[in-house]
Tab-separated table of C-alpha atoms in Angstrom:
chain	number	residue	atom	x	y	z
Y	280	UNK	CA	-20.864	11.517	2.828
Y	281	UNK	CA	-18.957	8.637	1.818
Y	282	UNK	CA	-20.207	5.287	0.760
Y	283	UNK	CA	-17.654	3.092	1.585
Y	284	UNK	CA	-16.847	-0.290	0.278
Y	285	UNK	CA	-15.733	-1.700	3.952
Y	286	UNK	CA	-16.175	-0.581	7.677
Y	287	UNK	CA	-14.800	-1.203	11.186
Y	288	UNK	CA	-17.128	-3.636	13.259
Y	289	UNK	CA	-14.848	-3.648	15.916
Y	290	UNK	CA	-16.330	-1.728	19.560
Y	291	UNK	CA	-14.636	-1.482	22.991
Y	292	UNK	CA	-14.828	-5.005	23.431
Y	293	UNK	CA	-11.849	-5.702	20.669
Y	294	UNK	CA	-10.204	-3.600	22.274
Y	295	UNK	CA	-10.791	-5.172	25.538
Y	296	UNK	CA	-9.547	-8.293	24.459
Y	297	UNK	CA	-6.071	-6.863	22.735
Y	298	UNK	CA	-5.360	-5.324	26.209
Y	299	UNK	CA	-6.281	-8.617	27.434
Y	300	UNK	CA	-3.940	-10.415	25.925
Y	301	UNK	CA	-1.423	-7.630	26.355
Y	302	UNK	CA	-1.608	-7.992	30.224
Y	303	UNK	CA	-1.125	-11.694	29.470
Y	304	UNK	CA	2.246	-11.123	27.863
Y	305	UNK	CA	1.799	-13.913	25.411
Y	306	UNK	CA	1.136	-13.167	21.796
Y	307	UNK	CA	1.855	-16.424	19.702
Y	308	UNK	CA	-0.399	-18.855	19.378
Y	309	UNK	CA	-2.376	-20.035	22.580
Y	310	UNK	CA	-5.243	-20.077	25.094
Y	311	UNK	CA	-6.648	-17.194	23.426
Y	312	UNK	CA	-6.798	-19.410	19.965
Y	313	UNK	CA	-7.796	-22.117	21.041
Y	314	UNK	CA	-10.941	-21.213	22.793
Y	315	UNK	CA	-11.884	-19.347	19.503
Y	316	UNK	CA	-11.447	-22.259	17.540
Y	317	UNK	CA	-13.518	-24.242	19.904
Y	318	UNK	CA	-16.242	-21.637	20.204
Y	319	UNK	CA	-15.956	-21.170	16.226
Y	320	UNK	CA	-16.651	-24.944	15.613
Y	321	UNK	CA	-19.734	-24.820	18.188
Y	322	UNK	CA	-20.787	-21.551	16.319
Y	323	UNK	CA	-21.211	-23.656	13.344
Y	324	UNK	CA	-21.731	-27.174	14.525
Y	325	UNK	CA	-18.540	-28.972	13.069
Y	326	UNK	CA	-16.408	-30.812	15.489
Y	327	UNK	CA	-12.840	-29.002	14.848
Y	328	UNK	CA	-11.438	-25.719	13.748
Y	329	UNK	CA	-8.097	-24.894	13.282
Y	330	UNK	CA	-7.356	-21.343	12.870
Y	331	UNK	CA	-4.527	-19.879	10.522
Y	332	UNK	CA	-3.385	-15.732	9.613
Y	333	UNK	CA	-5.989	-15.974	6.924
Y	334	UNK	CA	-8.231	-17.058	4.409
Y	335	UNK	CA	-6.100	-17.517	1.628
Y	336	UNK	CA	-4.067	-19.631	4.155
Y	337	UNK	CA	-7.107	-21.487	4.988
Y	338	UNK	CA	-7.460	-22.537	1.782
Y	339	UNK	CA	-3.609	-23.469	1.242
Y	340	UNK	CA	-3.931	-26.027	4.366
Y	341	UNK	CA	-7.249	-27.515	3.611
Y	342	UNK	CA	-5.768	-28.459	-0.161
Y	343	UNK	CA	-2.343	-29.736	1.085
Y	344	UNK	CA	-3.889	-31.891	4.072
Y	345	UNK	CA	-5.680	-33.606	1.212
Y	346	UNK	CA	-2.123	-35.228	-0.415
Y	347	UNK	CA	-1.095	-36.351	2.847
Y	348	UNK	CA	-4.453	-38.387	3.572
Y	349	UNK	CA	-3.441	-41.748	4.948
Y	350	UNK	CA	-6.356	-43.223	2.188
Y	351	UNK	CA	-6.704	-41.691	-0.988
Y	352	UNK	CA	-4.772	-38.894	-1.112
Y	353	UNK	CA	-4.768	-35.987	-3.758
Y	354	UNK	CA	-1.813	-36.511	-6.208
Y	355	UNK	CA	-0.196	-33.848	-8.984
Y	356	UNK	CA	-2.439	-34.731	-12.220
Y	357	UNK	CA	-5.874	-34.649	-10.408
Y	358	UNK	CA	-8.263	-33.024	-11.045
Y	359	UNK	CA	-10.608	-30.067	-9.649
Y	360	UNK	CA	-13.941	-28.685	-10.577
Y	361	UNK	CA	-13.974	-24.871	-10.119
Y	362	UNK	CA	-16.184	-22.066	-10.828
Y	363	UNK	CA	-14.704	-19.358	-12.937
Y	364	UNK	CA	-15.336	-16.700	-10.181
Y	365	UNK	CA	-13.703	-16.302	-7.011
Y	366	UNK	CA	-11.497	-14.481	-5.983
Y	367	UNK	CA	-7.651	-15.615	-6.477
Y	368	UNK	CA	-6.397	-17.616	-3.393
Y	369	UNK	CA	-9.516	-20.200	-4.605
Y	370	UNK	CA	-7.205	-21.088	-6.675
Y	371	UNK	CA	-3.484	-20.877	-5.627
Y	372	UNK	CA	-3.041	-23.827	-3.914
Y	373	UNK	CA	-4.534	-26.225	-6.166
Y	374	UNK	CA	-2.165	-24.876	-8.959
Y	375	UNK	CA	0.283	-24.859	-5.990
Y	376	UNK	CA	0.172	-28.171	-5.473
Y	377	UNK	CA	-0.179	-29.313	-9.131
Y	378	UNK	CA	-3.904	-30.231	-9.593
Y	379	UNK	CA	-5.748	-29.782	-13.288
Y	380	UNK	CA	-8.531	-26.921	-13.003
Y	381	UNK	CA	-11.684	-27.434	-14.498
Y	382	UNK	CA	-13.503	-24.036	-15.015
Y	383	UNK	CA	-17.099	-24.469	-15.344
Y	384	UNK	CA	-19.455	-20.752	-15.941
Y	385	UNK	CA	-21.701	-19.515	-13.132
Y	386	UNK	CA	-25.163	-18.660	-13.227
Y	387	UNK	CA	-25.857	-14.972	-14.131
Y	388	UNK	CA	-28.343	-14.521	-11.404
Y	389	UNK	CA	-26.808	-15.965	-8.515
Y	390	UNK	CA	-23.616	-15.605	-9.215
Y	391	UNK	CA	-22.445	-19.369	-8.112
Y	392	UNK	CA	-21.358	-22.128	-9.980
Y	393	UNK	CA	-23.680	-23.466	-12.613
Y	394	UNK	CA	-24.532	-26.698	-11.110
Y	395	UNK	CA	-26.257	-27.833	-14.230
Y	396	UNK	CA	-22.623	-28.362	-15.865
Y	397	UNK	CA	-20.820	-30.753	-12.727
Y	398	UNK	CA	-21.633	-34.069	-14.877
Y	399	UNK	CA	-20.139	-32.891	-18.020
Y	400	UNK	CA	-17.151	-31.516	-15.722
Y	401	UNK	CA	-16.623	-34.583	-14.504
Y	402	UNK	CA	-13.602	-36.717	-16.204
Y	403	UNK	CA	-11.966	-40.410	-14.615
Y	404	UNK	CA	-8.852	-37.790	-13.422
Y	405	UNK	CA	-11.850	-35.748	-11.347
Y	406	UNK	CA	-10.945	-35.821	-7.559
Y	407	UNK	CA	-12.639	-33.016	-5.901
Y	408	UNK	CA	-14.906	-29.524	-6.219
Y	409	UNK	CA	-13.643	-26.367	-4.781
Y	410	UNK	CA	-17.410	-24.974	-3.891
Y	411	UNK	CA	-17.452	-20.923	-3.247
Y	412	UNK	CA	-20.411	-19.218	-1.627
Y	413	UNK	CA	-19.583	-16.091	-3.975
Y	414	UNK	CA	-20.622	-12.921	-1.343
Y	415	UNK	CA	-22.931	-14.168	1.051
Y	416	UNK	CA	-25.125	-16.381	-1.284
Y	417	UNK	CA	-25.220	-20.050	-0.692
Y	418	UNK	CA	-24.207	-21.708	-4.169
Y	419	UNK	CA	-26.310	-25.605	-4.513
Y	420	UNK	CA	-24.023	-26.559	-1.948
Y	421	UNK	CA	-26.663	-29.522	-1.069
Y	422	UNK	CA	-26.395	-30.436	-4.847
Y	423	UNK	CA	-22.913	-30.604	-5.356
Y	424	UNK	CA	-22.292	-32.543	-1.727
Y	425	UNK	CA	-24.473	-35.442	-3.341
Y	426	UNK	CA	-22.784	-34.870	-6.362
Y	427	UNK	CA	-19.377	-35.824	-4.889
Y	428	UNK	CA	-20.717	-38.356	-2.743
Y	429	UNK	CA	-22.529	-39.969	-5.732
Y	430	UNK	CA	-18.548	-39.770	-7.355
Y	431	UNK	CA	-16.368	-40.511	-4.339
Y	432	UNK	CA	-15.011	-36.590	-4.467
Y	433	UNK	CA	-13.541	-34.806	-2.132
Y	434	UNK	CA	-16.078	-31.152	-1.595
Y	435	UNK	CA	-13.641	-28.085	-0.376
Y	436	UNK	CA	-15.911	-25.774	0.713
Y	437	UNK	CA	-14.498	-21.970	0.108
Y	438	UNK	CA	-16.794	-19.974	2.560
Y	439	UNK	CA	-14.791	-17.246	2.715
Y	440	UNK	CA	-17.120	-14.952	1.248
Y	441	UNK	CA	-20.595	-16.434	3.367
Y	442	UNK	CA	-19.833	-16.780	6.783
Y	443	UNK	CA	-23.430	-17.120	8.755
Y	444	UNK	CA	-25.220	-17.792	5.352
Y	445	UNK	CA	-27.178	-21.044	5.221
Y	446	UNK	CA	-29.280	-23.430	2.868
Y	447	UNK	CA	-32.107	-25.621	3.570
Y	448	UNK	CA	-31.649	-24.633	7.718
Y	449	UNK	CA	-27.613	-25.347	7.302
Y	450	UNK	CA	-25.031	-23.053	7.744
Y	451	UNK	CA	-22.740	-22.404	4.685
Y	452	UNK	CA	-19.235	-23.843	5.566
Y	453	UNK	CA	-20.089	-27.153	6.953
Y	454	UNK	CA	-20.888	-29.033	4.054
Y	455	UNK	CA	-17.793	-30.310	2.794
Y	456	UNK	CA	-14.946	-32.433	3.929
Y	457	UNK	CA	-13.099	-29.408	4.746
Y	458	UNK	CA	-14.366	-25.771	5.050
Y	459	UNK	CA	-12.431	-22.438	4.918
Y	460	UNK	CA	-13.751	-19.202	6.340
Y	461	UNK	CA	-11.785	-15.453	6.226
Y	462	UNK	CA	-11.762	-13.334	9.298
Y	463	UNK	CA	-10.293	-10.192	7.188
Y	464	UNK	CA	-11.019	-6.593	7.784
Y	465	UNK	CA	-14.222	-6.185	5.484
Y	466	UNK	CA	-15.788	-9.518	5.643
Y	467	UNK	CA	-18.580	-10.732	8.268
Y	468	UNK	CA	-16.497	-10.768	11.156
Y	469	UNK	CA	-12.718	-9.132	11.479
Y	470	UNK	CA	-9.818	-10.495	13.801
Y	471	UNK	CA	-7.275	-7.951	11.582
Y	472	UNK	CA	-6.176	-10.765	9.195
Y	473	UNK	CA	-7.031	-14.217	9.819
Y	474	UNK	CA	-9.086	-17.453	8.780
Y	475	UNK	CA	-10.480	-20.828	9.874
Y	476	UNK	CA	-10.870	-24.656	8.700
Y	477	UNK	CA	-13.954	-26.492	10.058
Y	478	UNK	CA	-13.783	-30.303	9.791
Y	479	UNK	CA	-15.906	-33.467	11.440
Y	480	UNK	CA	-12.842	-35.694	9.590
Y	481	UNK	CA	-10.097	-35.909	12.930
Y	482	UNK	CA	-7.550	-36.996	10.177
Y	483	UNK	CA	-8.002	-33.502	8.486
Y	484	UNK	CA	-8.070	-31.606	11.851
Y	485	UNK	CA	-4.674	-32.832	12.518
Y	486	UNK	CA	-3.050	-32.867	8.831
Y	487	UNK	CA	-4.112	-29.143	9.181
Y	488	UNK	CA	-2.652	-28.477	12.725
Y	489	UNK	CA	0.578	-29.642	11.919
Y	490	UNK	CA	0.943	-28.110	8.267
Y	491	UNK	CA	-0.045	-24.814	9.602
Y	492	UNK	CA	2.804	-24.709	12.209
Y	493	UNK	CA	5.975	-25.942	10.118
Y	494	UNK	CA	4.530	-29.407	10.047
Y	495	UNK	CA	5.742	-29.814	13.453
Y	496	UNK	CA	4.293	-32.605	15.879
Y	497	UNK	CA	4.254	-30.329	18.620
Y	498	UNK	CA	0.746	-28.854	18.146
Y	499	UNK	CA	-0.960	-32.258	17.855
Y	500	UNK	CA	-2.458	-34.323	20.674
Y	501	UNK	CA	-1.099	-37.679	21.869
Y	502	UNK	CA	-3.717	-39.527	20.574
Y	503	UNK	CA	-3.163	-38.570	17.056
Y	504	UNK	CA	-2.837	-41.076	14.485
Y	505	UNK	CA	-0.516	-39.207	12.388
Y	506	UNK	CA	2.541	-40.359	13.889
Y	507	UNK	CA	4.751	-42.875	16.270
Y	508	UNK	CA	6.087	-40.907	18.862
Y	509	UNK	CA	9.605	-42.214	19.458
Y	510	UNK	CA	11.921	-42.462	22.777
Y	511	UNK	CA	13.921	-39.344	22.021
Y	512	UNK	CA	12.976	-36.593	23.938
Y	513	UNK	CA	15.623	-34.202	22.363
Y	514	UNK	CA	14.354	-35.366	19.209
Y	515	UNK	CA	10.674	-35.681	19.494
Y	516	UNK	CA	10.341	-32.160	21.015
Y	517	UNK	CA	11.678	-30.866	17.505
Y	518	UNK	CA	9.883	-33.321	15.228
Y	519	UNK	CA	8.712	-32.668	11.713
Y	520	UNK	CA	6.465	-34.755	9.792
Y	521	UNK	CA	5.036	-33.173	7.174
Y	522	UNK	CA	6.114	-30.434	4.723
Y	523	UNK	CA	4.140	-27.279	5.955
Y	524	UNK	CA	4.343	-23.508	6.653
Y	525	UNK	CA	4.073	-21.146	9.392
Y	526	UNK	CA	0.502	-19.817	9.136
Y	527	UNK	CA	-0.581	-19.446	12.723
Y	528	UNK	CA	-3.098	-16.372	14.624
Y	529	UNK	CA	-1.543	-14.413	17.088
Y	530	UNK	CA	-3.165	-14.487	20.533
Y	531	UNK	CA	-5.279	-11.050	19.733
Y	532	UNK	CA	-6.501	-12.310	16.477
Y	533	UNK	CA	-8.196	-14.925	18.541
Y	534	UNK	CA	-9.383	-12.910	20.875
Y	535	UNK	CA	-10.839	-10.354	18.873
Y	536	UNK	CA	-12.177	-13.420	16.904
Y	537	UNK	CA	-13.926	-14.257	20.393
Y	538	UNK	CA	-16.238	-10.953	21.124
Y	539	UNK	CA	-16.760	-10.796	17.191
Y	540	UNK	CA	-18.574	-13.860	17.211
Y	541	UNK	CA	-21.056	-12.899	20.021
Y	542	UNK	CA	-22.498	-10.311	17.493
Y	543	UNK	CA	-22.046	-12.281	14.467
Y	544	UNK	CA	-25.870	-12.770	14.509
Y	545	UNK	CA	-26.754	-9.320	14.924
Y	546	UNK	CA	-24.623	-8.317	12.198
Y	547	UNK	CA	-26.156	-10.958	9.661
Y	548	UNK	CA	-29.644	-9.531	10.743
Y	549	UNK	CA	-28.311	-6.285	9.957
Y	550	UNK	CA	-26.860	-6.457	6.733
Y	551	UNK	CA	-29.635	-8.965	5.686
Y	552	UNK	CA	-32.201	-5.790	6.360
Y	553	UNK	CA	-30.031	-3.463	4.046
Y	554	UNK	CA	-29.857	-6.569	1.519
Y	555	UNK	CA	-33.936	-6.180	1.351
Y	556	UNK	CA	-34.120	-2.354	1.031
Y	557	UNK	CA	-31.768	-3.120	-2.145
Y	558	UNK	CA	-33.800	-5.349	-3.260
Y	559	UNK	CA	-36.922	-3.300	-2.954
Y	560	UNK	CA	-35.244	-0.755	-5.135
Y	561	UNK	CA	-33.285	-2.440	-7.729
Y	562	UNK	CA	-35.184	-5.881	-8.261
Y	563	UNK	CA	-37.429	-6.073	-11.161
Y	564	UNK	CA	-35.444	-3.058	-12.805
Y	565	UNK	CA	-34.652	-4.609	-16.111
Y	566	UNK	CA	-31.511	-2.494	-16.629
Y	567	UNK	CA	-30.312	-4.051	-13.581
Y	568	UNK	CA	-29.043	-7.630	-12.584
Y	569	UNK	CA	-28.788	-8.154	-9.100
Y	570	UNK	CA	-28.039	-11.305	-7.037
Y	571	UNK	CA	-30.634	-13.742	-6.710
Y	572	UNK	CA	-31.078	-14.740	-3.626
Y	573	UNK	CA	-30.111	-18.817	-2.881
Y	574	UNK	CA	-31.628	-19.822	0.387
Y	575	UNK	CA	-30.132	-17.632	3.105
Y	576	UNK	CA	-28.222	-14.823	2.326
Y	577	UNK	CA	-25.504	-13.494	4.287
Y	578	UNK	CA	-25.524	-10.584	2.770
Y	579	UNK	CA	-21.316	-9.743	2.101
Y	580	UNK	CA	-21.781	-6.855	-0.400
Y	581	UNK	CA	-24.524	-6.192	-2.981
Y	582	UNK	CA	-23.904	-6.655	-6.682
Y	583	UNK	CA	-25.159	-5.361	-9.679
Y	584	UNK	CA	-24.590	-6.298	-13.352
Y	585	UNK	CA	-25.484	-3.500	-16.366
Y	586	UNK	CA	-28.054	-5.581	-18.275
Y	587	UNK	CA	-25.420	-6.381	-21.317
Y	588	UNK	CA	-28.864	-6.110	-23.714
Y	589	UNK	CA	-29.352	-2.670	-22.584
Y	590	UNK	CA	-25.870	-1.197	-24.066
Y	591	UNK	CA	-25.290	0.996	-20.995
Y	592	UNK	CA	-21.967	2.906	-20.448
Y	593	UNK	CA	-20.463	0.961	-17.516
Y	594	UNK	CA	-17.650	4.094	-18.047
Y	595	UNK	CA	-20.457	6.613	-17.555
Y	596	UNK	CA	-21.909	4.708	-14.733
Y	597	UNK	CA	-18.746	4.663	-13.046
Y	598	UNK	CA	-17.432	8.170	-13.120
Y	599	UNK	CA	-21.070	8.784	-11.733
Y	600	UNK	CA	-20.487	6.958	-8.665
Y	601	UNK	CA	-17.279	8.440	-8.366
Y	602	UNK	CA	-18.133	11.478	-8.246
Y	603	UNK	CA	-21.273	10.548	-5.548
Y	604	UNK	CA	-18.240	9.599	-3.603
Y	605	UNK	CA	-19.715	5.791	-3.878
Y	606	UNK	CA	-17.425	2.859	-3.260
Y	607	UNK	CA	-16.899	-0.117	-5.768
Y	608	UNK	CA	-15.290	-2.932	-7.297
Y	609	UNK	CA	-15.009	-5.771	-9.437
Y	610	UNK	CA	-17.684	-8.624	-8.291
Y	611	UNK	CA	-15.065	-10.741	-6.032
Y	612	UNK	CA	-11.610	-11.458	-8.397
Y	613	UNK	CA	-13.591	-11.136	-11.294
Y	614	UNK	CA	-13.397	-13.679	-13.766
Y	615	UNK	CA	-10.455	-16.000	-13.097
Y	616	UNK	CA	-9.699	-17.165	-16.164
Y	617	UNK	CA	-9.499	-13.553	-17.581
Y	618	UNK	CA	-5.802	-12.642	-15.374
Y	619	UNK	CA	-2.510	-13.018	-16.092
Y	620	UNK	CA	-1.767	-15.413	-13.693
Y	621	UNK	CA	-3.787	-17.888	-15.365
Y	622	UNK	CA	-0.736	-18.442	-17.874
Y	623	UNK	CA	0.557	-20.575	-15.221
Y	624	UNK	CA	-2.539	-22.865	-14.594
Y	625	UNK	CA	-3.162	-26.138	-16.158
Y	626	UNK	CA	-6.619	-25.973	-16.804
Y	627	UNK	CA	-9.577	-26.253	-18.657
Y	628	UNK	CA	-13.075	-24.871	-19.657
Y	629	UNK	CA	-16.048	-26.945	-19.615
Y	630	UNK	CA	-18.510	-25.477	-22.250
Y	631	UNK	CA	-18.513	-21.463	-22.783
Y	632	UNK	CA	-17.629	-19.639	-20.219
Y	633	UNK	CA	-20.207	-16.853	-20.941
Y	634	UNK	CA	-21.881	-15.468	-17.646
Y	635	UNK	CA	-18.495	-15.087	-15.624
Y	636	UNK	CA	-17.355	-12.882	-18.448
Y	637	UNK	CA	-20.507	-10.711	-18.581
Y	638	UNK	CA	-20.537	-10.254	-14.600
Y	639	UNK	CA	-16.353	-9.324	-15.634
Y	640	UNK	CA	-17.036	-7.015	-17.913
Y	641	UNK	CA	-20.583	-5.543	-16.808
Y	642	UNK	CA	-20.602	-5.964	-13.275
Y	643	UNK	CA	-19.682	-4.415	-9.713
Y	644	UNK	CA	-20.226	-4.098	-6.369
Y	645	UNK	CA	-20.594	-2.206	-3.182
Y	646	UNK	CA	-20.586	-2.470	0.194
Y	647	UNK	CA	-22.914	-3.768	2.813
Y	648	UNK	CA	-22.443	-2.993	6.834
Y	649	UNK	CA	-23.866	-4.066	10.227
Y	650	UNK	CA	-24.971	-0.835	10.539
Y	651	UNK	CA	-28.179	0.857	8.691
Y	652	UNK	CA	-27.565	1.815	4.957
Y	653	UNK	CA	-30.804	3.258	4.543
Y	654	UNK	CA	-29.385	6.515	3.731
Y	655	UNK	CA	-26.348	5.080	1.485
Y	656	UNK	CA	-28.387	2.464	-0.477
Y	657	UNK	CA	-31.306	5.465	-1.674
Y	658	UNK	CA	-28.715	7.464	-2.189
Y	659	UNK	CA	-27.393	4.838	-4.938
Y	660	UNK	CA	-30.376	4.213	-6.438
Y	661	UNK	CA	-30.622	7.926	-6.995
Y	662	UNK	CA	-27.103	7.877	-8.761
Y	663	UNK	CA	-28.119	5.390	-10.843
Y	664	UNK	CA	-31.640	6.316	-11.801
Y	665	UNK	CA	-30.202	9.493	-13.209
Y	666	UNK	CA	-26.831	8.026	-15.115
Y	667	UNK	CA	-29.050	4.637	-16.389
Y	668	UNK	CA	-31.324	5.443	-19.190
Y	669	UNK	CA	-34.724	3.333	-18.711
């Protein structure tokens, strides 16, 4: 039996609504969308959605709408607070659009930004924090809000990772002045590729419906503020008014998105249950670091770090799980700061980066399901009890 790293959550309802929108005959962009994007925001309590093909997109519109702000827009120079894990499209954009990263360490434990380190992060060029839920766990997302509010900053939220997670009774994803989510294969919910931007700022909303579809005017209402509309009719149906991209859903992906977020609760139940048999088994194990809990878990994947005092093989522990057939990876991208594409980032460090290296070098994870993993998760503390020395 395979452990596997990622699973289909999909049932006969997906594929009710792909024949759905194959009887429709219309496959770009439409009703389809836009009802998931409504029901989306609702989900989550944020006035507006816009949905895009993906997460990574998600993040590229949410970063550009901020330079085109009619009042104080992002310019090339600023800066942005980052933690040095995520995983890689975290970052893109903002060296994308030419914005100085500050790298600040996480915590070992939680795996989320060190909060402790925003003030000496902080420089007059500081603009904004890219906050990432890293796999489920809320980061001090309450923290770093008043933090930015305390410094006039701009909080992107990169919940990617924590869709349905929440801190302090609020969902994950709604904290900041704009909010990205990922609707890929293996994370909480799957519409084949896709991803969302939640915002209560209708400025935003609209800078982001027009950059996703070739910064056109033609997705935006009449009563936008973003532009004139002239007398031209020939003209104003083919308007452009921004620079942007074509990152749009397809009709299915938001219909998929719509029956996959009628069991979006069940599934958080779910994987939060095989998050606490984990626990049971692995916390307190001092040749084990797993994720400390931060207010409400989603649950993404469950992580473990080879206590770097211990001196375990992590080559050893490795080739054990291969051959248990046991699925892993690298915690998220790993340590940023520690690829090759970093060569073309201007950026910074803000004191060591320590804990993002150990979690690099000693850590991994593996998957979590909304399905039971009572069997799989024993099964892996077995592995591990044999190839770990106490």
């Amino acid at each position: 039996m395979r452990y596997e790293l990622a699973a289909s959550t999909w049932g006969e309802e997906e594929i009710a609504a792909i024949h759905r929108v194959i009887d429709s005959d219309r496959y770009s962009m439409g009703n389809e969308v836009a009802q998931f994007e409504r029901e989306f925001a609702d989900y989550f309590g944020v006035k507006h959605a816009a949905m895009v093909n993906s997460g990574s997109s998600a993040n590229l519109i949410a970063v550009a709408a901020l330079f085109y702000k009619s009042a104080r827009p992002l310019a090339r120079g600023d800066e942005v607070i980052v933690p040095a894990v995520s995983w890689s499209t975290t970052y893109h954009p903002l060296q994308q659009y030419g914005l100085k990263l500050r790298f600040v360490d996480i915590e070992l434990d939680t795996l989320n930004i060190d909060i402790s380190k925003l003030e000496a992060a902080l420089t007059p060029r500081t603009r904004a924090v890219m906050a990432v839920s890293i796999l489920g766990n809320p980061c001090a997302i309450d923290v770093i809000r008043a933090f930015c509010d305390a410094h006039e900053l701009y909080l992107i939220e990169d919940n990617c990772e924590s869709m349905d997670a929440e801190l302090a009774g609020r969902k994950t994803g709604t904290w900041g002045h704009l909010n990205t989510f990922s609707t890929f294969f293996s994370h909480h919910i799957s519409t084949m590729e896709g991803g969302m931007v939640l915002t209560d700022d209708i400025e935003l909303y609209h800078l982001c419906r027009a950059i996703r579809n070739h910064g056109w005017t033609r997705d935006l209402p009449p009563d936008t503020t973003l532009f004139q509309r002239g007398g031209d009719d020939h003209f104003e149906a083919y308007r452009f008014i921004l620079p942007g991209y074509n990152v749009r859903p397809i009709e299915m992906c938001g219909a998929i998105g719509r029956e996959q977020l009628k069991k979006l609760p069940g599934f958080t139940e779910v994987r939060r249950r095989n998050m606490h048999l984990f626990q049971e088994l692995f916390g307190g194990d001092e040749r084990f670091i797993i994720q400390r809990e931060h207010g409400k878990s989603s649950a993404f994947s469950l992580t473990l770090i080879l206590n770097p005092k211990l001196g375990e093989d992590r080559d050893r522990v490795f080739s054990a799980l291969r051959e248990a057939d046991i699925g892993f990876r690298i915690i998220t991208g790993g340590c940023f700061l520690r690829h090759d594409a970093i060569r073309y980032f201007d950026y910074d460090t803000v004191g060591e980066i320590r804990n993002a290296n150990v979690a690099h070098d000693r850590g991994f994870f593996v998957g979590n399901h909304p399905f039971d993993l009572t069997e799989e998760i024993e099964r892996l503390h077995s592995v591990l009890n044999q190839v770990c020395r106490r």
